[in-house]
Tab-separated table of C-alpha atoms in Angstrom:
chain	number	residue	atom	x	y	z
A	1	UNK	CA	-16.204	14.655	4.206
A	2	UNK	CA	-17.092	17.411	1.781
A	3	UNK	CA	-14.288	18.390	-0.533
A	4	UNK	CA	-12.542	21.484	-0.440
A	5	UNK	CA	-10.122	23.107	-2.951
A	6	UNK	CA	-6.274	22.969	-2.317
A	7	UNK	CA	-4.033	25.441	-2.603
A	8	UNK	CA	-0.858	24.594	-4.881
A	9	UNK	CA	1.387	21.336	-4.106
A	10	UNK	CA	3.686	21.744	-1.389
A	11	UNK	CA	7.217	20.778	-2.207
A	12	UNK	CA	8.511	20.000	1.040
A	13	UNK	CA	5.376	17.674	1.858
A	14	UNK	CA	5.883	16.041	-1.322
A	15	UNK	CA	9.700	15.384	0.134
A	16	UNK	CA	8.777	14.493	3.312
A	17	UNK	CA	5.891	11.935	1.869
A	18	UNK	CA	8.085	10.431	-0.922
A	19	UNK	CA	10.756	9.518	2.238
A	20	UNK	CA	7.600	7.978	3.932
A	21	UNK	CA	6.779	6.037	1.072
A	22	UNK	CA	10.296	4.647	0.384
A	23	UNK	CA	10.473	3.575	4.008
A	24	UNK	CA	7.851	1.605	4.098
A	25	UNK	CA	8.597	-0.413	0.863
A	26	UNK	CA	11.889	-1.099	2.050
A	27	UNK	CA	10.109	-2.223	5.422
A	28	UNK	CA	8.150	-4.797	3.344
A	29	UNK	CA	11.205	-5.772	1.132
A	30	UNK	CA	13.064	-6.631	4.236
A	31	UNK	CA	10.011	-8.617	5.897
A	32	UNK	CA	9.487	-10.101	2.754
A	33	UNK	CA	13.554	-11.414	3.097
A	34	UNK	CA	13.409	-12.785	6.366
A	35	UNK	CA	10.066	-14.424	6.134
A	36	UNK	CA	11.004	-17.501	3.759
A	37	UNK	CA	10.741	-20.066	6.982
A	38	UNK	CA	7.872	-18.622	8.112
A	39	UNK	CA	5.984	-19.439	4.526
A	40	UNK	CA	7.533	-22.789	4.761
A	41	UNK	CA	6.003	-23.700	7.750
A	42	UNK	CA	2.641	-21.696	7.751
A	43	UNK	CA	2.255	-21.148	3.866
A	44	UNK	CA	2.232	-17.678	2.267
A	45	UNK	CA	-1.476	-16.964	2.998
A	46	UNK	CA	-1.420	-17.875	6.543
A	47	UNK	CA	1.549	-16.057	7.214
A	48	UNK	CA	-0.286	-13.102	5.996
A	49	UNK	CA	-3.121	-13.923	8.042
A	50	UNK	CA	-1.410	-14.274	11.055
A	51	UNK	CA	0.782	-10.606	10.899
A	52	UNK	CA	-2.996	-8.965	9.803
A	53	UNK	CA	-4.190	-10.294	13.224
A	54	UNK	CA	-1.140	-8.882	15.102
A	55	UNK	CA	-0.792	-5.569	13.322
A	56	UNK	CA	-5.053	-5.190	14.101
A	57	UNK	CA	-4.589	-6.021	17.410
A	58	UNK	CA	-1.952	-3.581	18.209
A	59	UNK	CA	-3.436	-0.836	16.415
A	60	UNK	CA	-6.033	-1.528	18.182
A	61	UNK	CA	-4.711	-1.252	21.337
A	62	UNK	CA	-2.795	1.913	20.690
A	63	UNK	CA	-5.050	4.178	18.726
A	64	UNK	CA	-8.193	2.485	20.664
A	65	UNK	CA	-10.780	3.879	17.988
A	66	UNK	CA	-14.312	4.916	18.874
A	67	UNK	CA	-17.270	5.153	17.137
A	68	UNK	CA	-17.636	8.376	17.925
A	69	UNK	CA	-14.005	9.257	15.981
A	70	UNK	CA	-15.649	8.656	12.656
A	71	UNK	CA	-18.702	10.049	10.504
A	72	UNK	CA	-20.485	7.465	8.402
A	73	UNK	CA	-18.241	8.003	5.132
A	74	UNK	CA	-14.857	7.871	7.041
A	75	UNK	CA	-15.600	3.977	9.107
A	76	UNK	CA	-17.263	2.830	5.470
A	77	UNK	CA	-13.896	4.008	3.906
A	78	UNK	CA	-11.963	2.570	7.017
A	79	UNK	CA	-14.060	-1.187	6.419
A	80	UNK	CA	-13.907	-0.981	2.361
A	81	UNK	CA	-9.934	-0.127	2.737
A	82	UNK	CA	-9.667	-3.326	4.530
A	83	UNK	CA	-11.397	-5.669	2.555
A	84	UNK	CA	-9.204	-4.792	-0.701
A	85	UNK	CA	-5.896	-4.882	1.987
A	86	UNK	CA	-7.070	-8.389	2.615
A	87	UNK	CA	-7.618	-9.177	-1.011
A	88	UNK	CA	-4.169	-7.628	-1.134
A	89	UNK	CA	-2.228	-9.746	0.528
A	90	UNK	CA	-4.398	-13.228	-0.237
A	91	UNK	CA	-4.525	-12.670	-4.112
A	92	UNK	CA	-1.179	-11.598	-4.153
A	93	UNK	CA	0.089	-14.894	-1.981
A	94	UNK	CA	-2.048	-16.994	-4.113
A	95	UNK	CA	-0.455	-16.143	-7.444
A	96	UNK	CA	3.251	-16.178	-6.832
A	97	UNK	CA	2.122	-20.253	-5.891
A	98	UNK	CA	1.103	-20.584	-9.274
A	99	UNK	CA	3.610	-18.432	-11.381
A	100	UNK	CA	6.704	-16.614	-11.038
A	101	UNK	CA	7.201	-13.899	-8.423
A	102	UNK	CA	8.760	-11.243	-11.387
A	103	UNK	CA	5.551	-12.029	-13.256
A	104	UNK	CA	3.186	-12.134	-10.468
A	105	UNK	CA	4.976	-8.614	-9.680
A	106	UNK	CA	5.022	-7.016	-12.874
A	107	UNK	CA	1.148	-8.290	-12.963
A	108	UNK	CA	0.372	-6.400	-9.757
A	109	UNK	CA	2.153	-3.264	-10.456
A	110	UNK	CA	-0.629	-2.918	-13.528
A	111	UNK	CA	-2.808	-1.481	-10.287
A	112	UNK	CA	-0.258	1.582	-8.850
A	113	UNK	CA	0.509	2.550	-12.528
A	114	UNK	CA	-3.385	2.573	-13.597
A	115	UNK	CA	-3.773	4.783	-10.373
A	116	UNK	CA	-0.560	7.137	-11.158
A	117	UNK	CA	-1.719	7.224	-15.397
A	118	UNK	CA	-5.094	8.060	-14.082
A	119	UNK	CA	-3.729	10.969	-11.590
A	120	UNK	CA	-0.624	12.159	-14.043
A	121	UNK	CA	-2.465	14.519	-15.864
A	122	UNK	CA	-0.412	17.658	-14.274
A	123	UNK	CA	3.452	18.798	-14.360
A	124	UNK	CA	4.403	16.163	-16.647
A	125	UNK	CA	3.406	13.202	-14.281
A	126	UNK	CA	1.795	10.747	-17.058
A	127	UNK	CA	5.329	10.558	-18.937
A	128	UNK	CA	6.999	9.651	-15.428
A	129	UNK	CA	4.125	7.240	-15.205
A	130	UNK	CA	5.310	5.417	-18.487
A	131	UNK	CA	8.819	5.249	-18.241
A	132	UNK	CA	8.497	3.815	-14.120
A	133	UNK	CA	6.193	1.011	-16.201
A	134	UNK	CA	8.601	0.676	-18.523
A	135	UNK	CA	11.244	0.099	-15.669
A	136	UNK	CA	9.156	-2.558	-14.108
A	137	UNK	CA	8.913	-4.569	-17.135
A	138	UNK	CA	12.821	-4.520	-17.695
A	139	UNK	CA	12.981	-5.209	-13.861
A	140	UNK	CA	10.391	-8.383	-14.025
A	141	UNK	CA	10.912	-9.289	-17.408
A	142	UNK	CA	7.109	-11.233	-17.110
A	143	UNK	CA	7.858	-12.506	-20.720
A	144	UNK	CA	9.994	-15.371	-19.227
A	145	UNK	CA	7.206	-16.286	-16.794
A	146	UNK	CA	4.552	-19.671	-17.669
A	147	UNK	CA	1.268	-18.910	-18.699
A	148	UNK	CA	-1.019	-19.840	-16.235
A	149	UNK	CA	-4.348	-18.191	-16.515
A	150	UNK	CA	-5.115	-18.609	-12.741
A	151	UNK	CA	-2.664	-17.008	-11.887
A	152	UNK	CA	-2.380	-14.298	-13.911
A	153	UNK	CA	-5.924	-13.498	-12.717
A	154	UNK	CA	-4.861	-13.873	-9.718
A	155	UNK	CA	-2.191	-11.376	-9.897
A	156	UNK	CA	-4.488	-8.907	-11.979
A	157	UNK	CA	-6.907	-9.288	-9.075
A	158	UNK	CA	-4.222	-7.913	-6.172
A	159	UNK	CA	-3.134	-5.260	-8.716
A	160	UNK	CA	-6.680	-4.092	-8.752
A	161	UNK	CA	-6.972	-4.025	-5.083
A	162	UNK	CA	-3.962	-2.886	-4.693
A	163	UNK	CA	-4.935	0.361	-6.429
A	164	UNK	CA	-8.212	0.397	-4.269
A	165	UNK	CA	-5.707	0.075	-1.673
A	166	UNK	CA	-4.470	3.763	-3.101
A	167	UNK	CA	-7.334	5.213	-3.364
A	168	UNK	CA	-9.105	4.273	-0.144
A	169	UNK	CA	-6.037	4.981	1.872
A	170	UNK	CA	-5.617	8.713	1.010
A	171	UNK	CA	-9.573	8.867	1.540
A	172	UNK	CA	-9.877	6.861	4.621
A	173	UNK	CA	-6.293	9.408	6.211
A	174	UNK	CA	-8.068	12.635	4.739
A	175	UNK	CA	-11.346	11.357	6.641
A	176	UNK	CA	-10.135	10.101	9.884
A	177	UNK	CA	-7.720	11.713	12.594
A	178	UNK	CA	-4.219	9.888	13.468
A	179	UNK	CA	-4.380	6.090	13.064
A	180	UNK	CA	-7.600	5.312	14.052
A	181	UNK	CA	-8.733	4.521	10.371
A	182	UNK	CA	-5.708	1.680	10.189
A	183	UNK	CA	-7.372	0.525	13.477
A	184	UNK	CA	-10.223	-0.049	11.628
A	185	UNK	CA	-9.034	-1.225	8.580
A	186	UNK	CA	-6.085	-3.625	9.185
A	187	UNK	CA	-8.860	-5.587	12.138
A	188	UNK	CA	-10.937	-5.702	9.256
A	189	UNK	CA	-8.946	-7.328	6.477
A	190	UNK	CA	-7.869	-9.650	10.023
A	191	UNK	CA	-10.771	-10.965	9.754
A	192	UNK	CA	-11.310	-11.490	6.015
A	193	UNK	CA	-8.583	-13.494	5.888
A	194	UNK	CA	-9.708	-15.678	8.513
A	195	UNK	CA	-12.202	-16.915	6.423
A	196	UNK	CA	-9.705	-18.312	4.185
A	197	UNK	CA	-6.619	-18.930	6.183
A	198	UNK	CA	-7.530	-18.744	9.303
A	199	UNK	CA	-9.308	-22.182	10.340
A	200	UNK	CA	-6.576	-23.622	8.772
A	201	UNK	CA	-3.665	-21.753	10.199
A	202	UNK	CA	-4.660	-21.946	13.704
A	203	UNK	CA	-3.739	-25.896	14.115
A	204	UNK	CA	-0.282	-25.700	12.704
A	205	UNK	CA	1.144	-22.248	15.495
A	206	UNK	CA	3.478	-23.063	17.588
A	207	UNK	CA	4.712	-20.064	20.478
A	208	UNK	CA	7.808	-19.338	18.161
A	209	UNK	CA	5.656	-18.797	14.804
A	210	UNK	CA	3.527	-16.861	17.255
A	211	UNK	CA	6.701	-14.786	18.172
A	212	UNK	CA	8.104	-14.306	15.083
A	213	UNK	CA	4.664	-13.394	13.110
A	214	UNK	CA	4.641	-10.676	15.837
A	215	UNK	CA	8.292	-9.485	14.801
A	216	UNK	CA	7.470	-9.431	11.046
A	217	UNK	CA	3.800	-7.927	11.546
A	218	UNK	CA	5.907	-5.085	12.624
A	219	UNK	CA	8.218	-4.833	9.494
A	220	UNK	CA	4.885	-5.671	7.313
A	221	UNK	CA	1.869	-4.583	7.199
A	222	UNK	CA	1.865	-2.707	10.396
A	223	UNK	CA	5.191	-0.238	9.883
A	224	UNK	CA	4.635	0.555	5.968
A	225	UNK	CA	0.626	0.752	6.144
A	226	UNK	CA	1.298	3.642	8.671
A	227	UNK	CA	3.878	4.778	7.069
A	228	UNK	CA	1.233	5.042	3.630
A	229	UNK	CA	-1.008	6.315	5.380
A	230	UNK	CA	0.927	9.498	5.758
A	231	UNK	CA	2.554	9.557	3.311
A	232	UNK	CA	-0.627	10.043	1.390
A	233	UNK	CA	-1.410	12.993	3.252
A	234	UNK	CA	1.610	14.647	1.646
A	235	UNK	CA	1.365	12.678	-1.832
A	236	UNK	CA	-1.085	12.711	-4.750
A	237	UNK	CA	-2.498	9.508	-5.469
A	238	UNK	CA	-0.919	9.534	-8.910
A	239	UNK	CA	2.515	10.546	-7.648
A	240	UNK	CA	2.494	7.234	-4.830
A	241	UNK	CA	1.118	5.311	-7.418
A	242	UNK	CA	4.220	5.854	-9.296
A	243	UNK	CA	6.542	5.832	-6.413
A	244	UNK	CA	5.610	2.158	-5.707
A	245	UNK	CA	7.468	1.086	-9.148
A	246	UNK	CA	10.533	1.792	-6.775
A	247	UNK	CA	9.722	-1.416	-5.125
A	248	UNK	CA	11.135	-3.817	-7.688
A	249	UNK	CA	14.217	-1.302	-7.463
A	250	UNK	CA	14.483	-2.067	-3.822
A	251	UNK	CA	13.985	-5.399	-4.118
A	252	UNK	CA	16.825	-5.887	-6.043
A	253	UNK	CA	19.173	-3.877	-4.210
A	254	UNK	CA	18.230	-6.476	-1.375
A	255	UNK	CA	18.915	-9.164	-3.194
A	256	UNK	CA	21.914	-8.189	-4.338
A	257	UNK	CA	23.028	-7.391	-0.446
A	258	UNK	CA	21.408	-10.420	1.471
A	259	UNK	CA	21.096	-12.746	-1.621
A	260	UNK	CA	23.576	-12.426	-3.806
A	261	UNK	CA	21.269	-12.009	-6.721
A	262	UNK	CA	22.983	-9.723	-9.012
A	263	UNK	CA	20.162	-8.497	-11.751
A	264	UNK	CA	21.718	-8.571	-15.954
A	265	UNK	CA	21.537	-5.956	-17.784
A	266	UNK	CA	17.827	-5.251	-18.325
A	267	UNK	CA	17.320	-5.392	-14.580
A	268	UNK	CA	19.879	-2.543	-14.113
A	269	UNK	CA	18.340	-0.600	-17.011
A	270	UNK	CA	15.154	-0.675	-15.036
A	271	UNK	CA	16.202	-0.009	-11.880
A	272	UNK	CA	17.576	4.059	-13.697
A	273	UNK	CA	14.038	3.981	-15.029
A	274	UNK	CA	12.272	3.352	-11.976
A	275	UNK	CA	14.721	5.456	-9.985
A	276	UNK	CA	14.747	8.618	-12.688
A	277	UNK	CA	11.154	8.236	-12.250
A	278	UNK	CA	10.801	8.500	-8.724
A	279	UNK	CA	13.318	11.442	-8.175
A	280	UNK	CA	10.987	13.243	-10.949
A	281	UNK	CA	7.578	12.407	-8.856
A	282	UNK	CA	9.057	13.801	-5.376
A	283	UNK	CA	9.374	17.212	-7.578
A	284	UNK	CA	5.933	17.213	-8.804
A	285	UNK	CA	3.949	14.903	-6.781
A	286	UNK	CA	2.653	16.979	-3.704
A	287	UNK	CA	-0.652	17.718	-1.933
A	288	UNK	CA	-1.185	20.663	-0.554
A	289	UNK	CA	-1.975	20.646	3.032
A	290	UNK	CA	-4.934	18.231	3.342
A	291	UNK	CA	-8.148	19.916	5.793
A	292	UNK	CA	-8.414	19.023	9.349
A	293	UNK	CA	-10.006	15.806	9.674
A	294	UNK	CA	-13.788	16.339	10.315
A	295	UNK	CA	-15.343	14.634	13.685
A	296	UNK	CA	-18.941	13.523	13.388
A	297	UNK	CA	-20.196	16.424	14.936
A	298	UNK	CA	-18.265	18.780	12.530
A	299	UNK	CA	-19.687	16.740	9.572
A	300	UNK	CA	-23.295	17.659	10.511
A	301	UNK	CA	-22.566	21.613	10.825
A	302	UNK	CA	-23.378	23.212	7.320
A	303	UNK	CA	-21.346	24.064	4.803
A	304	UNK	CA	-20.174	25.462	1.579
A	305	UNK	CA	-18.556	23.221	-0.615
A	306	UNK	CA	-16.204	24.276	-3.027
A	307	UNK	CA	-15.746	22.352	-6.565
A	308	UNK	CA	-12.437	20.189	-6.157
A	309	UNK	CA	-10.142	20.184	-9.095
A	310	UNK	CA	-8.041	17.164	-8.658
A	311	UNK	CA	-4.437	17.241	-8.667
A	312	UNK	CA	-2.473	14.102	-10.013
């Protein structure tokens, strides 16, 4: 898709995006609450593998892409976005086995931030940036965590896909009409994970861990990677990038609510940061109105491209 230039961010997208966005991490939070059995009996990775193959397969059936709904860029963008959602997921399951979920999560984050210090050149958005970091850290407090190097690779390796997952998302929405790009993507990374969890996975289902991966594939990844989607539409990559240090923020509120775990005082200081940081991104953080997504036969028509100067 050839690049045009945007008129100036729209504030009310930027609203409506940022609401997007904070749905969908409190959809994951609250899959991520009600899934302990589930790991227990399938393992982290398989569980992951399992709600990939339900969300693909009802995407699938509902936005029943063809190959004629996508130009060459938009299904490489669609197949690239879900090999790092695969990576995602696996690398991220992997590493909380080895070390501590605040570390593993404070690790991960390293990937939305790069993405949001990269875009926050404009309005003021690099000092948000920093201070939604800073939050993070206070949230996590990784400093009490154990030192294994696996894992910390591990970790730095979903981070890093996890800001390909950014990146690739916006691209892949801008390229492709409706949700025919996630019914691309989310078969994809399906299938990626088979190769790891799959084979595996397969002998220990039973019809109620069938059932209930099909209630949580709902909650995670199929209701917040829509939700994304869109909300990158509305967002600049820089400003989501920051929005998603309000996950640790949600987190906690959860646990406070469903697990009793009351954060000390560092945890509270980062939640303001996180938060202050947020409410400053939906402010500053819109897209304008992104083009009509181009069909393959509008892609071959001629046209005058326009130098792009990227908002953050």
């Amino acid at each position: 898709m050839t690049p045009y230039k945007q008129a100036p961010p729209s504030r009310g997208g930027s609203r409506s995006g940022a609401a997007m966005a904070l749905a969908a991490m409190t959809s994951v939070q609250a899959g991520l609450a009600l899934s302990a059995a589930q790991f227990d009996r399938l393992g982290p990775v398989a569980a992951a593998w399992l709600r990939l193959v339900w969300a693909g397969l009802i995407l699938l059936v509902l936005a029943r892409p063809r190959r004629a709904d996508f130009t060459r860029a938009g299904l490489r963008a669609c197949l690239a976005l879900g090999v790092v959602t695969a990576g995602m997921m696996s690398l991220f399951m992997l590493a909380v086995a080895r070390i501590p979920l605040g570390t593993a999560s404070a690790l991960e984050y390293l990937g939305p931030l790069a993405v949001s210090l990269y875009g926050g050149r404009r309005a003021g958005l690099l000092r948000w940036s920093v201070l939604a970091g800073a939050g993070v850290l206070l949230l996590t407090e990784p400093w009490h965590g154990g030192t294994d190097l696996v894992g910390i690779a591990l970790a730095l390796g979903a981070g890093a896909c996890w800001a390909g997952y950014i990146v690739l998302t916006q691209h892949a929405g801008d390229q492709v009409e409706g949700l025919k790009g996630l019914a691309v993507s989310l078969p994809t990374a399906a299938l990626v994970t088979t190769v790891l969890a799959g084979p595996s996975a397969i002998g220990g289902l039973t019809p109620s861990l069938v059932l209930v991966g099909l209630l949580l594939a709902a909650l995670a990844p199929l209701l917040p990677f829509c939700l994304e989607l869109l909300a990158l539409r509305r967002l600049t990559t820089g400003a989501f990038g920051t929005l998603m240090s309000l996950e640790p923020a949600i987190a906690t509120a959860i646990g406070v609510v469903l697990l009793g775990q009351v954060p000390g005082p560092a945890g509270l200081v980062g939640v303001a940061c996180v938060v202050t940081a947020g409410v400053a991104v939906v402010r500053t953080g819109g897209r304008a109105p992104a083009e009509a997504p181009r069909t393959p036969a509008a892609a071959e028509e001629p046209t005058t491209p326009v130098p792009v100067h990227q908002a953050g």
